[in-house]
Amino acid sequence: MNLDFTPEQIAFREEVRAFIAENYPDSLKSKLADSEELGKEDYLAWHRILAKKGWVAPGWPKEYGGPGWSTVERFIFADECAKADTMMILPFGINMVGPVIYTFGTPEQKARFLPRILSGDDWWCQGYSEPGAGSDLASLRTKAERQGDHYIVNGQKTWTTLAQHADWGFFLVRTDPDAKMQEGISFLLIDMKSPGITVRPIITLGGEHEVNEVFLDNVKVPVENRIFHENKGWTCAKFLLAHERTGIAGVARSKRGIEKLKQIAKTEQANDRPLIEDPFFRRKIAELEMDLTALEYTELRVLANEQAGKGPGPESSLLKIKGTEVQQRITELVLEAVGHYGAPYFRGFPQDGDNIYPIGPDYAHQAAPRYFNMRKTSIYGGSNEIQRNIIAKMVLGL
Amino acid sequence: MNFEYTEEQTLLRNTLSRYFADAYDFEARRKMTGSDAGRDAGVWTAMAEELGILGAAFSEEQGGLGGGALENMLIMEEFGKALAVEPYLSTVVVAGGFLKRSKSAAAEGMIEQLISGEAIVAFAYAEPTGRYDLAAVKTEAKASGGGYTISGQKSVVAGAPWATHFVVTAKTAKGVAAFLVEAGAKGISMRSYPTVDGGTAAEVQFDNVSVGADALLTAEDGIAEIELVVDEATVAACAEAVGCLHQLHAQTMEYAKERKQFGRAIADFQVLQHRMVDMFMEVEQAVSMTLMATLKLGEDAKARAAAVSLAKAKVGHACKFVGENAIQIHGGMGMTDELAVGHYFKRATILEGLFGSIDHHLARYEKLSF
């Protein structure tokens, strides 16, 4: 057992760092720094650069276009991306549906979808949650009736992240209404341009249009777009959720978040001294770092298990709970750090040229919206209460 | 010991509560805060003329109804329940608080204007680098020609675009003092913006603004008076938070009883029951602390300040705990702009930091009590 990186791993880190420094687009840097709202092309710019390099899907097996990295290399890559504040690669294609397709799909499905996920030509969204079925996913009611070589899909999905840009969606639908909860569900890939699909925005607490309602009204879906067997979609769903939860830990990004928090605390003044010298505030940052370090080494252990061919299993619930708690806590402390300047609301603002002086420091502009927005992390991907149930049942056997 | 309200106090509360229920429901509020002005000026007029409550906290000699801090508490609690954005806190509690005690001849006429609703006052005390320290003021008031010339920048001045006057804190030759300045005075410029909780605020720049000697509301070394008035305002903010907290808890329980998951109401799950019990306990303690601090506002400076800081820290904690859990228990619905619960959460979050964060008040309490 050894915590040190090998010379090869250190060289790999240098390679990643150099690549990011040379290739990460300046336009994205300034947009993120100015908290500008991002368009579809902004989300995809970095994706396409990484795709060209063969690095966009670190977790995929080599035969499907992954880089063939070990879990430690993947960890290093994520770490370097976070340090450089690169855009997140959207998870719907790469981390969610991609692995489902290469694990459960037919050769035709793999050939048709995987290359376009890698290249960024298809933007994916996730059709899991419904108004009556959030954390209780298995009670979903969107139904798909078989008519010859098609399904006719009717129902409503919700919390569909960035569906306004999506070309394709992966949906859980009920194909056998008489079967028990999990038994009658299938996993369908649906072209979002199909007639009968309506996407309606949901505006969230921070004022963002990030999620949507998706209505499906007699949407015709070819049977060949079903992944795995009819009524066995729950197998795919569970597999995907376990993958989703590993990504949710977000250790590398949280490390970067704490660094930024420290920078802010060095800049902000409290009683004529930098806030970072306030013993209360220091203590809180220190505690947060402890929690993050505990999470980091737990994640490394989970990854090592995975490398040994076990997992990711229910222990990924632990990563989800602790990871989201740390992420939320960072945004809380940033908001606390900026004091009065957390209150101004900056959406679409200012352009009128009548600036007498800027309103507060740049790093304060998104402090409150981010704090509000990050409340979602303990709700989505199976709420943290549900994750605790999973640990109770699957790990502790209670 | 007696925690009963008088008949007049109960009447005051019921009058305001009924008015808000009729004229200030969530949809009406959304329209007002979403408009260019950020509010409906008619609400303020109604409070002055129809309800006659703007004078509730002034003595009868001053033209008021003879109340004080307890009346402010009741009113602010109703403001919290309705998420009202009207500038009662800065106008009546802060400006009124200074004017009540002022010996300036101008003060009397000004109180009249406050009660009649003609004058609206914004409190310009925060600065870009001062954080929560009331004495860390860089704005200067230089003596000139029998009066003063005020220069400096004030941050996040709530309600500034609506104000007819400002109460401004500034450094004199002797210390920090508070001044009353007309909003239209030469040399004042502002940049206004919405705030995350549905309010309206501005950065206000004072550039050689000339005022007469009677603009001085406190002694030239007036930090003790400023601390007293801000303590009163802090307790009023606690009361507003209590109103918010009641709603956050009530709406969460209502939702949990209706929302079904796994074939039963989520309120049936013990983990959520215990969470709602914890929220309830936080709300009840916030109520107790607000009442305690309100009743201790008349004590000597040290006892008063300790009581206020204790209350604000406790209430701040309740805002965080109850607010975050209200969103969590509402699940995805709690994240939407459409439901009121998120708006209560946002207001509670701003109140948590208003006049000092939990840490600020814990530190102040520590200093005063050991």
mmCIF file of N, CA, C and O in Angstrom, chain A residues 131-132 134-136 159 202-205 268-271 275 280 284 332 335-337 339-345 349-350 355-359 368 371-373 375-376 378-379 385-386, chain B residues 125-126 128-129 131-133 153 155-156 189-196 203-205 259 261-262 272 275 320 324 327-328 331-337 342 345-346 349-350 359 362-363 366:
data_model
loop_
_atom_site.group_PDB
_atom_site.id
_atom_site.type_symbol
_atom_site.label_atom_id
_atom_site.label_comp_id
_atom_site.label_asym_id
_atom_site.label_seq_id
_atom_site.Cartn_x
_atom_site.Cartn_y
_atom_site.Cartn_z
ATOM 1 N N PRO A 131 -43.353 14.006 -12.282
ATOM 2 C CA PRO A 131 -43.962 14.786 -11.199
ATOM 3 C C PRO A 131 -44.332 13.924 -9.987
ATOM 4 O O PRO A 131 -44.194 14.352 -8.853
ATOM 5 N N GLY A 132 -44.770 12.696 -10.218
ATOM 6 C CA GLY A 132 -45.131 11.848 -9.084
ATOM 7 C C GLY A 132 -44.045 10.850 -8.710
ATOM 8 O O GLY A 132 -44.223 10.034 -7.816
ATOM 9 N N GLY A 134 -40.095 11.048 -8.105
ATOM 10 C CA GLY A 134 -38.781 11.660 -8.047
ATOM 11 C C GLY A 134 -37.827 10.632 -7.485
ATOM 12 O O GLY A 134 -37.319 9.764 -8.192
ATOM 13 N N SER A 135 -37.610 10.709 -6.175
ATOM 14 C CA SER A 135 -36.753 9.718 -5.529
ATOM 15 C C SER A 135 -37.386 8.321 -5.597
ATOM 16 O O SER A 135 -36.686 7.323 -5.592
ATOM 17 N N ASP A 136 -38.704 8.270 -5.652
ATOM 18 C CA ASP A 136 -39.396 6.978 -5.815
ATOM 19 C C ASP A 136 -39.526 6.704 -7.302
ATOM 20 O O ASP A 136 -40.614 6.706 -7.870
ATOM 21 N N TRP A 159 -37.661 17.880 -14.319
ATOM 22 C CA TRP A 159 -36.278 18.155 -13.892
ATOM 23 C C TRP A 159 -35.289 17.725 -14.965
ATOM 24 O O TRP A 159 -34.176 17.307 -14.674
ATOM 25 N N ILE A 202 -38.454 25.240 -16.577
ATOM 26 C CA ILE A 202 -38.744 25.486 -15.161
ATOM 27 C C ILE A 202 -37.669 26.467 -14.693
ATOM 28 O O ILE A 202 -36.484 26.188 -14.845
ATOM 29 N N ILE A 203 -38.075 27.590 -14.165
ATOM 30 C CA ILE A 203 -37.088 28.555 -13.663
ATOM 31 C C ILE A 203 -36.838 28.239 -12.189
ATOM 32 O O ILE A 203 -37.772 28.024 -11.416
ATOM 33 N N THR A 204 -35.561 28.173 -11.834
ATOM 34 C CA THR A 204 -35.225 27.757 -10.466
ATOM 35 C C THR A 204 -34.873 28.963 -9.586
ATOM 36 O O THR A 204 -34.832 30.091 -10.041
ATOM 37 N N LEU A 205 -34.608 28.651 -8.327
ATOM 38 C CA LEU A 205 -34.370 29.663 -7.297
ATOM 39 C C LEU A 205 -33.353 30.727 -7.653
ATOM 40 O O LEU A 205 -33.499 31.883 -7.296
ATOM 41 N N GLU A 268 -11.463 39.771 1.462
ATOM 42 C CA GLU A 268 -12.497 40.432 2.264
ATOM 43 C C GLU A 268 -11.929 40.920 3.594
ATOM 44 O O GLU A 268 -11.092 40.242 4.202
ATOM 45 N N GLN A 269 -12.417 42.087 4.019
ATOM 46 C CA GLN A 269 -11.935 42.653 5.273
ATOM 47 C C GLN A 269 -13.000 42.506 6.362
ATOM 48 O O GLN A 269 -14.177 42.712 6.112
ATOM 49 N N ALA A 270 -12.553 42.153 7.558
ATOM 50 C CA ALA A 270 -13.444 42.146 8.717
ATOM 51 C C ALA A 270 -12.699 42.829 9.848
ATOM 52 O O ALA A 270 -11.604 42.391 10.220
ATOM 53 N N ASN A 271 -13.256 43.895 10.378
ATOM 54 C CA ASN A 271 -12.602 44.680 11.419
ATOM 55 C C ASN A 271 -11.173 45.058 11.032
ATOM 56 O O ASN A 271 -10.239 44.876 11.803
ATOM 57 N N LEU A 275 -10.495 38.707 6.364
ATOM 58 C CA LEU A 275 -11.440 37.768 6.970
ATOM 59 C C LEU A 275 -10.777 36.439 7.334
ATOM 60 O O LEU A 275 -11.156 35.780 8.289
ATOM 61 N N PHE A 280 -12.968 32.257 13.777
ATOM 62 C CA PHE A 280 -14.198 31.498 13.497
ATOM 63 C C PHE A 280 -14.201 31.015 12.061
ATOM 64 O O PHE A 280 -14.490 29.864 11.768
ATOM 65 N N LYS A 284 -13.877 27.196 10.280
ATOM 66 C CA LYS A 284 -14.879 26.585 9.403
ATOM 67 C C LYS A 284 -14.247 26.073 8.111
ATOM 68 O O LYS A 284 -14.616 25.017 7.603
ATOM 69 N N GLU A 332 -22.067 27.941 0.861
ATOM 70 C CA GLU A 332 -22.531 28.650 2.064
ATOM 71 C C GLU A 332 -21.460 29.593 2.576
ATOM 72 O O GLU A 332 -21.728 30.741 2.924
ATOM 73 N N LEU A 335 -20.869 32.623 0.347
ATOM 74 C CA LEU A 335 -21.917 33.619 0.563
ATOM 75 C C LEU A 335 -21.672 34.368 1.875
ATOM 76 O O LEU A 335 -21.809 35.592 1.946
ATOM 77 N N GLU A 336 -21.288 33.632 2.890
ATOM 78 C CA GLU A 336 -20.991 34.258 4.174
ATOM 79 C C GLU A 336 -19.822 35.230 4.035
ATOM 80 O O GLU A 336 -19.833 36.320 4.603
ATOM 81 N N ALA A 337 -18.826 34.807 3.274
ATOM 82 C CA ALA A 337 -17.610 35.612 3.147
ATOM 83 C C ALA A 337 -17.860 36.952 2.467
ATOM 84 O O ALA A 337 -17.215 37.934 2.788
ATOM 85 N N GLY A 339 -20.415 38.893 2.604
ATOM 86 C CA GLY A 339 -21.172 39.852 3.414
ATOM 87 C C GLY A 339 -22.310 40.509 2.653
ATOM 88 O O GLY A 339 -23.066 39.839 1.961
ATOM 89 N N HIS A 340 -22.398 41.841 2.752
ATOM 90 C CA HIS A 340 -23.503 42.587 2.122
ATOM 91 C C HIS A 340 -23.599 42.335 0.623
ATOM 92 O O HIS A 340 -24.681 42.388 0.052
ATOM 93 N N TYR A 341 -22.461 42.112 -0.003
ATOM 94 C CA TYR A 341 -22.475 42.009 -1.461
ATOM 95 C C TYR A 341 -23.026 40.694 -1.988
ATOM 96 O O TYR A 341 -23.023 40.444 -3.188
ATOM 97 N N GLY A 342 -23.516 39.851 -1.078
ATOM 98 C CA GLY A 342 -24.252 38.676 -1.535
ATOM 99 C C GLY A 342 -25.647 39.033 -2.013
ATOM 100 O O GLY A 342 -26.271 38.272 -2.751
ATOM 101 N N ALA A 343 -26.154 40.196 -1.628
ATOM 102 C CA ALA A 343 -27.556 40.524 -1.906
ATOM 103 C C ALA A 343 -27.857 40.984 -3.336
ATOM 104 O O ALA A 343 -28.874 40.597 -3.893
ATOM 105 N N PRO A 344 -27.004 41.809 -3.972
ATOM 106 C CA PRO A 344 -27.357 42.261 -5.329
ATOM 107 C C PRO A 344 -27.597 41.098 -6.285
ATOM 108 O O PRO A 344 -26.879 40.100 -6.229
ATOM 109 N N TYR A 345 -28.590 41.276 -7.127
ATOM 110 C CA TYR A 345 -28.944 40.219 -8.086
ATOM 111 C C TYR A 345 -28.593 40.705 -9.485
ATOM 112 O O TYR A 345 -29.084 41.734 -9.927
ATOM 113 N N PHE A 349 -27.212 42.029 -16.538
ATOM 114 C CA PHE A 349 -26.975 43.255 -15.817
ATOM 115 C C PHE A 349 -25.500 43.489 -15.687
ATOM 116 O O PHE A 349 -24.802 42.535 -15.419
ATOM 117 N N PRO A 350 -24.932 44.579 -15.879
ATOM 118 C CA PRO A 350 -25.492 45.799 -16.448
ATOM 119 C C PRO A 350 -24.966 46.007 -17.864
ATOM 120 O O PRO A 350 -23.870 45.583 -18.170
ATOM 121 N N ASN A 355 -22.478 52.896 -15.607
ATOM 122 C CA ASN A 355 -21.716 52.449 -14.434
ATOM 123 C C ASN A 355 -20.991 53.600 -13.759
ATOM 124 O O ASN A 355 -20.111 54.208 -14.358
ATOM 125 N N ILE A 356 -21.352 53.852 -12.526
ATOM 126 C CA ILE A 356 -20.579 54.840 -11.787
ATOM 127 C C ILE A 356 -19.357 54.107 -11.221
ATOM 128 O O ILE A 356 -18.255 54.576 -11.233
ATOM 129 N N TYR A 357 -19.639 52.933 -10.726
ATOM 130 C CA TYR A 357 -18.588 52.057 -10.216
ATOM 131 C C TYR A 357 -19.211 50.667 -10.169
ATOM 132 O O TYR A 357 -20.427 50.526 -10.120
ATOM 133 N N PRO A 358 -18.408 49.646 -10.228
ATOM 134 C CA PRO A 358 -18.990 48.306 -10.213
ATOM 135 C C PRO A 358 -19.635 47.984 -8.861
ATOM 136 O O PRO A 358 -19.250 48.573 -7.849
ATOM 137 N N ILE A 359 -20.595 47.081 -8.858
ATOM 138 C CA ILE A 359 -21.267 46.743 -7.607
ATOM 139 C C ILE A 359 -20.576 45.561 -6.955
ATOM 140 O O ILE A 359 -20.730 44.415 -7.394
ATOM 141 N N ALA A 368 -24.783 34.210 -4.029
ATOM 142 C CA ALA A 368 -26.109 33.798 -3.555
ATOM 143 C C ALA A 368 -26.804 32.852 -4.546
ATOM 144 O O ALA A 368 -27.277 31.785 -4.139
ATOM 145 N N TYR A 371 -25.345 29.469 -4.108
ATOM 146 C CA TYR A 371 -25.784 28.853 -2.851
ATOM 147 C C TYR A 371 -27.206 28.297 -3.010
ATOM 148 O O TYR A 371 -27.471 27.148 -2.642
ATOM 149 N N PHE A 372 -28.092 29.097 -3.591
ATOM 150 C CA PHE A 372 -29.472 28.618 -3.784
ATOM 151 C C PHE A 372 -29.481 27.427 -4.737
ATOM 152 O O PHE A 372 -30.117 26.408 -4.482
ATOM 153 N N ASN A 373 -28.768 27.568 -5.842
ATOM 154 C CA ASN A 373 -28.786 26.516 -6.864
ATOM 155 C C ASN A 373 -28.235 25.190 -6.344
ATOM 156 O O ASN A 373 -28.743 24.118 -6.693
ATOM 157 N N ARG A 375 -28.504 23.831 -3.587
ATOM 158 C CA ARG A 375 -29.396 23.053 -2.727
ATOM 159 C C ARG A 375 -29.911 21.825 -3.481
ATOM 160 O O ARG A 375 -30.348 20.858 -2.887
ATOM 161 N N LYS A 376 -29.883 21.889 -4.808
ATOM 162 C CA LYS A 376 -30.401 20.783 -5.611
ATOM 163 C C LYS A 376 -29.568 19.517 -5.445
ATOM 164 O O LYS A 376 -30.063 18.410 -5.646
ATOM 165 N N SER A 378 -28.417 17.849 -3.017
ATOM 166 C CA SER A 378 -28.847 16.831 -2.048
ATOM 167 C C SER A 378 -30.230 16.296 -2.385
ATOM 168 O O SER A 378 -30.772 15.457 -1.679
ATOM 169 N N ILE A 379 -30.808 16.817 -3.482
ATOM 170 C CA ILE A 379 -32.139 16.355 -3.909
ATOM 171 C C ILE A 379 -32.031 15.451 -5.136
ATOM 172 O O ILE A 379 -32.640 14.394 -5.202
ATOM 173 N N GLU A 385 -31.582 11.471 1.503
ATOM 174 C CA GLU A 385 -32.338 10.576 2.393
ATOM 175 C C GLU A 385 -32.421 9.177 1.770
ATOM 176 O O GLU A 385 -32.249 8.168 2.454
ATOM 177 N N ILE A 386 -32.691 9.149 0.460
ATOM 178 C CA ILE A 386 -32.782 7.858 -0.236
ATOM 179 C C ILE A 386 -31.415 7.158 -0.228
ATOM 180 O O ILE A 386 -31.323 5.941 -0.051
ATOM 181 N N TYR B 125 -25.636 52.588 5.749
ATOM 182 C CA TYR B 125 -24.610 52.387 6.794
ATOM 183 C C TYR B 125 -23.484 51.472 6.329
ATOM 184 O O TYR B 125 -22.342 51.627 6.723
ATOM 185 N N ALA B 126 -23.813 50.493 5.480
ATOM 186 C CA ALA B 126 -22.789 49.524 5.073
ATOM 187 C C ALA B 126 -21.866 50.144 4.033
ATOM 188 O O ALA B 126 -22.268 50.996 3.254
ATOM 189 N N PRO B 128 -18.246 49.199 1.320
ATOM 190 C CA PRO B 128 -17.637 48.070 0.621
ATOM 191 C C PRO B 128 -16.676 47.243 1.483
ATOM 192 O O PRO B 128 -16.591 46.036 1.315
ATOM 193 N N THR B 129 -15.980 47.878 2.397
ATOM 194 C CA THR B 129 -15.001 47.092 3.153
ATOM 195 C C THR B 129 -15.302 47.023 4.652
ATOM 196 O O THR B 129 -14.521 46.468 5.411
ATOM 197 N N ARG B 131 -17.808 45.547 6.274
ATOM 198 C CA ARG B 131 -18.491 44.355 6.750
ATOM 199 C C ARG B 131 -19.539 44.732 7.803
ATOM 200 O O ARG B 131 -20.328 45.623 7.533
ATOM 201 N N TYR B 132 -19.566 44.105 8.976
ATOM 202 C CA TYR B 132 -20.663 44.344 9.916
ATOM 203 C C TYR B 132 -20.276 45.293 11.048
ATOM 204 O O TYR B 132 -21.030 45.473 11.992
ATOM 205 N N ASP B 133 -19.078 45.863 10.948
ATOM 206 C CA ASP B 133 -18.618 46.747 12.006
ATOM 207 C C ASP B 133 -19.178 48.153 11.782
ATOM 208 O O ASP B 133 -18.798 48.835 10.844
ATOM 209 N N GLN B 153 -18.977 56.309 -0.066
ATOM 210 C CA GLN B 153 -19.810 55.346 -0.778
ATOM 211 C C GLN B 153 -20.493 54.408 0.198
ATOM 212 O O GLN B 153 -19.856 53.874 1.106
ATOM 213 N N SER B 155 -22.938 50.903 0.568
ATOM 214 C CA SER B 155 -23.212 49.670 -0.174
ATOM 215 C C SER B 155 -24.591 49.116 0.124
ATOM 216 O O SER B 155 -25.048 49.165 1.264
ATOM 217 N N VAL B 156 -25.164 48.493 -0.896
ATOM 218 C CA VAL B 156 -26.374 47.686 -0.756
ATOM 219 C C VAL B 156 -27.382 48.374 0.185
ATOM 220 O O VAL B 156 -27.808 47.813 1.188
ATOM 221 N N SER B 189 -25.684 60.387 -5.854
ATOM 222 C CA SER B 189 -26.019 59.634 -7.057
ATOM 223 C C SER B 189 -26.156 58.178 -6.656
ATOM 224 O O SER B 189 -25.577 57.747 -5.653
ATOM 225 N N MET B 190 -26.935 57.448 -7.392
ATOM 226 C CA MET B 190 -27.069 56.036 -7.019
ATOM 227 C C MET B 190 -27.229 55.153 -8.228
ATOM 228 O O MET B 190 -27.623 55.592 -9.302
ATOM 229 N N ARG B 191 -26.872 53.910 -8.006
ATOM 230 C CA ARG B 191 -27.084 52.904 -9.031
ATOM 231 C C ARG B 191 -27.925 51.812 -8.392
ATOM 232 O O ARG B 191 -27.515 51.165 -7.427
ATOM 233 N N SER B 192 -29.110 51.623 -8.911
ATOM 234 C CA SER B 192 -30.035 50.702 -8.241
ATOM 235 C C SER B 192 -30.064 49.344 -8.925
ATOM 236 O O SER B 192 -29.684 49.206 -10.090
ATOM 237 N N TYR B 193 -30.502 48.344 -8.199
ATOM 238 C CA TYR B 193 -30.548 46.982 -8.724
ATOM 239 C C TYR B 193 -31.493 46.156 -7.860
ATOM 240 O O TYR B 193 -31.757 46.507 -6.706
ATOM 241 N N PRO B 194 -31.989 45.057 -8.427
ATOM 242 C CA PRO B 194 -32.791 44.155 -7.600
ATOM 243 C C PRO B 194 -31.884 43.343 -6.682
ATOM 244 O O PRO B 194 -30.690 43.202 -6.954
ATOM 245 N N THR B 195 -32.436 42.817 -5.605
ATOM 246 C CA THR B 195 -31.656 41.919 -4.751
ATOM 247 C C THR B 195 -32.223 40.504 -4.858
ATOM 248 O O THR B 195 -33.351 40.318 -5.316
ATOM 249 N N VAL B 196 -31.440 39.536 -4.435
ATOM 250 C CA VAL B 196 -31.806 38.131 -4.658
ATOM 251 C C VAL B 196 -33.103 37.739 -3.945
ATOM 252 O O VAL B 196 -33.740 36.756 -4.309
ATOM 253 N N GLU B 203 -26.292 51.160 -4.734
ATOM 254 C CA GLU B 203 -25.035 51.708 -4.257
ATOM 255 C C GLU B 203 -25.248 53.212 -4.266
ATOM 256 O O GLU B 203 -25.682 53.764 -5.279
ATOM 257 N N VAL B 204 -24.976 53.855 -3.168
ATOM 258 C CA VAL B 204 -25.242 55.285 -3.100
ATOM 259 C C VAL B 204 -23.930 56.030 -2.862
ATOM 260 O O VAL B 204 -23.176 55.698 -1.941
ATOM 261 N N GLN B 205 -23.691 57.007 -3.719
ATOM 262 C CA GLN B 205 -22.469 57.783 -3.633
ATOM 263 C C GLN B 205 -22.807 59.180 -3.110
ATOM 264 O O GLN B 205 -23.702 59.841 -3.639
ATOM 265 N N ARG B 259 -47.643 15.230 -0.374
ATOM 266 C CA ARG B 259 -46.752 14.606 -1.357
ATOM 267 C C ARG B 259 -46.573 13.116 -1.056
ATOM 268 O O ARG B 259 -46.175 12.736 0.048
ATOM 269 N N GLN B 261 -44.789 9.438 -1.858
ATOM 270 C CA GLN B 261 -43.670 8.685 -2.438
ATOM 271 C C GLN B 261 -43.733 7.290 -1.838
ATOM 272 O O GLN B 261 -44.090 7.144 -0.665
ATOM 273 N N PHE B 262 -43.365 6.324 -2.620
ATOM 274 C CA PHE B 262 -43.397 4.927 -2.163
ATOM 275 C C PHE B 262 -44.774 4.578 -1.565
ATOM 276 O O PHE B 262 -44.872 3.892 -0.550
ATOM 277 N N LEU B 272 -38.182 12.175 8.125
ATOM 278 C CA LEU B 272 -38.691 13.515 7.810
ATOM 279 C C LEU B 272 -39.500 14.078 8.972
ATOM 280 O O LEU B 272 -39.500 15.284 9.225
ATOM 281 N N ARG B 275 -37.040 15.523 11.271
ATOM 282 C CA ARG B 275 -36.497 16.754 10.692
ATOM 283 C C ARG B 275 -37.477 17.906 10.920
ATOM 284 O O ARG B 275 -37.088 19.012 11.288
ATOM 285 N N LYS B 320 -31.019 29.329 8.616
ATOM 286 C CA LYS B 320 -30.268 28.379 7.811
ATOM 287 C C LYS B 320 -30.892 26.986 7.906
ATOM 288 O O LYS B 320 -31.198 26.356 6.908
ATOM 289 N N GLU B 324 -33.000 25.626 4.743
ATOM 290 C CA GLU B 324 -32.390 24.564 3.936
ATOM 291 C C GLU B 324 -33.242 23.296 3.976
ATOM 292 O O GLU B 324 -33.430 22.619 2.968
ATOM 293 N N ILE B 327 -36.420 23.455 1.830
ATOM 294 C CA ILE B 327 -36.147 23.172 0.419
ATOM 295 C C ILE B 327 -35.923 21.668 0.220
ATOM 296 O O ILE B 327 -36.491 21.045 -0.674
ATOM 297 N N GLN B 328 -35.131 21.080 1.083
ATOM 298 C CA GLN B 328 -34.803 19.655 0.949
ATOM 299 C C GLN B 328 -36.080 18.804 0.992
ATOM 300 O O GLN B 328 -36.264 17.901 0.185
ATOM 301 N N GLY B 331 -38.103 18.817 -1.970
ATOM 302 C CA GLY B 331 -37.471 18.158 -3.116
ATOM 303 C C GLY B 331 -37.366 19.118 -4.294
ATOM 304 O O GLY B 331 -37.237 20.336 -4.098
ATOM 305 N N GLY B 332 -37.466 18.569 -5.500
ATOM 306 C CA GLY B 332 -37.334 19.400 -6.696
ATOM 307 C C GLY B 332 -38.255 20.609 -6.682
ATOM 308 O O GLY B 332 -37.875 21.695 -7.127
ATOM 309 N N MET B 333 -39.462 20.439 -6.153
ATOM 310 C CA MET B 333 -40.408 21.557 -6.146
ATOM 311 C C MET B 333 -39.872 22.739 -5.354
ATOM 312 O O MET B 333 -40.185 23.886 -5.654
ATOM 313 N N GLY B 334 -39.071 22.450 -4.334
ATOM 314 C CA GLY B 334 -38.489 23.520 -3.532
ATOM 315 C C GLY B 334 -37.491 24.360 -4.315
ATOM 316 O O GLY B 334 -37.183 25.484 -3.933
ATOM 317 N N MET B 335 -36.975 23.781 -5.396
ATOM 318 C CA MET B 335 -35.974 24.493 -6.200
ATOM 319 C C MET B 335 -36.618 25.429 -7.228
ATOM 320 O O MET B 335 -35.910 26.148 -7.927
ATOM 321 N N THR B 336 -37.939 25.387 -7.358
ATOM 322 C CA THR B 336 -38.553 26.181 -8.422
ATOM 323 C C THR B 336 -38.911 27.580 -7.944
ATOM 324 O O THR B 336 -39.201 27.807 -6.775
ATOM 325 N N ASP B 337 -38.926 28.466 -8.919
ATOM 326 C CA ASP B 337 -39.279 29.858 -8.663
ATOM 327 C C ASP B 337 -40.785 29.992 -8.409
ATOM 328 O O ASP B 337 -41.253 30.958 -7.813
ATOM 329 N N GLY B 342 -39.387 28.776 -1.848
ATOM 330 C CA GLY B 342 -38.051 29.217 -2.236
ATOM 331 C C GLY B 342 -37.850 30.699 -1.961
ATOM 332 O O GLY B 342 -36.752 31.135 -1.616
ATOM 333 N N PHE B 345 -37.214 31.123 1.628
ATOM 334 C CA PHE B 345 -35.832 30.682 1.888
ATOM 335 C C PHE B 345 -34.843 31.794 1.534
ATOM 336 O O PHE B 345 -33.905 32.085 2.282
ATOM 337 N N LYS B 346 -35.082 32.453 0.396
ATOM 338 C CA LYS B 346 -34.160 33.500 -0.035
ATOM 339 C C LYS B 346 -34.189 34.687 0.928
ATOM 340 O O LYS B 346 -33.150 35.240 1.281
ATOM 341 N N THR B 349 -32.432 33.787 4.057
ATOM 342 C CA THR B 349 -30.984 33.779 3.871
ATOM 343 C C THR B 349 -30.411 35.194 3.991
ATOM 344 O O THR B 349 -29.369 35.399 4.608
ATOM 345 N N ILE B 350 -31.097 36.159 3.407
ATOM 346 C CA ILE B 350 -30.618 37.543 3.507
ATOM 347 C C ILE B 350 -30.758 38.045 4.952
ATOM 348 O O ILE B 350 -29.858 38.700 5.482
ATOM 349 N N ASP B 359 -21.691 34.384 12.910
ATOM 350 C CA ASP B 359 -20.344 34.524 13.487
ATOM 351 C C ASP B 359 -20.143 35.888 14.134
ATOM 352 O O ASP B 359 -19.566 35.995 15.214
ATOM 353 N N LEU B 362 -22.067 35.946 17.359
ATOM 354 C CA LEU B 362 -21.456 35.050 18.357
ATOM 355 C C LEU B 362 -20.226 35.719 18.961
ATOM 356 O O LEU B 362 -20.028 35.696 20.177
ATOM 357 N N ALA B 363 -19.408 36.328 18.102
ATOM 358 C CA ALA B 363 -18.185 36.977 18.577
ATOM 359 C C ALA B 363 -18.537 38.146 19.503
ATOM 360 O O ALA B 363 -17.905 38.349 20.542
ATOM 361 N N GLU B 366 -19.728 36.750 22.785
ATOM 362 C CA GLU B 366 -18.568 36.256 23.549
ATOM 363 C C GLU B 366 -17.858 37.390 24.269
ATOM 364 O O GLU B 366 -17.537 37.297 25.448
#
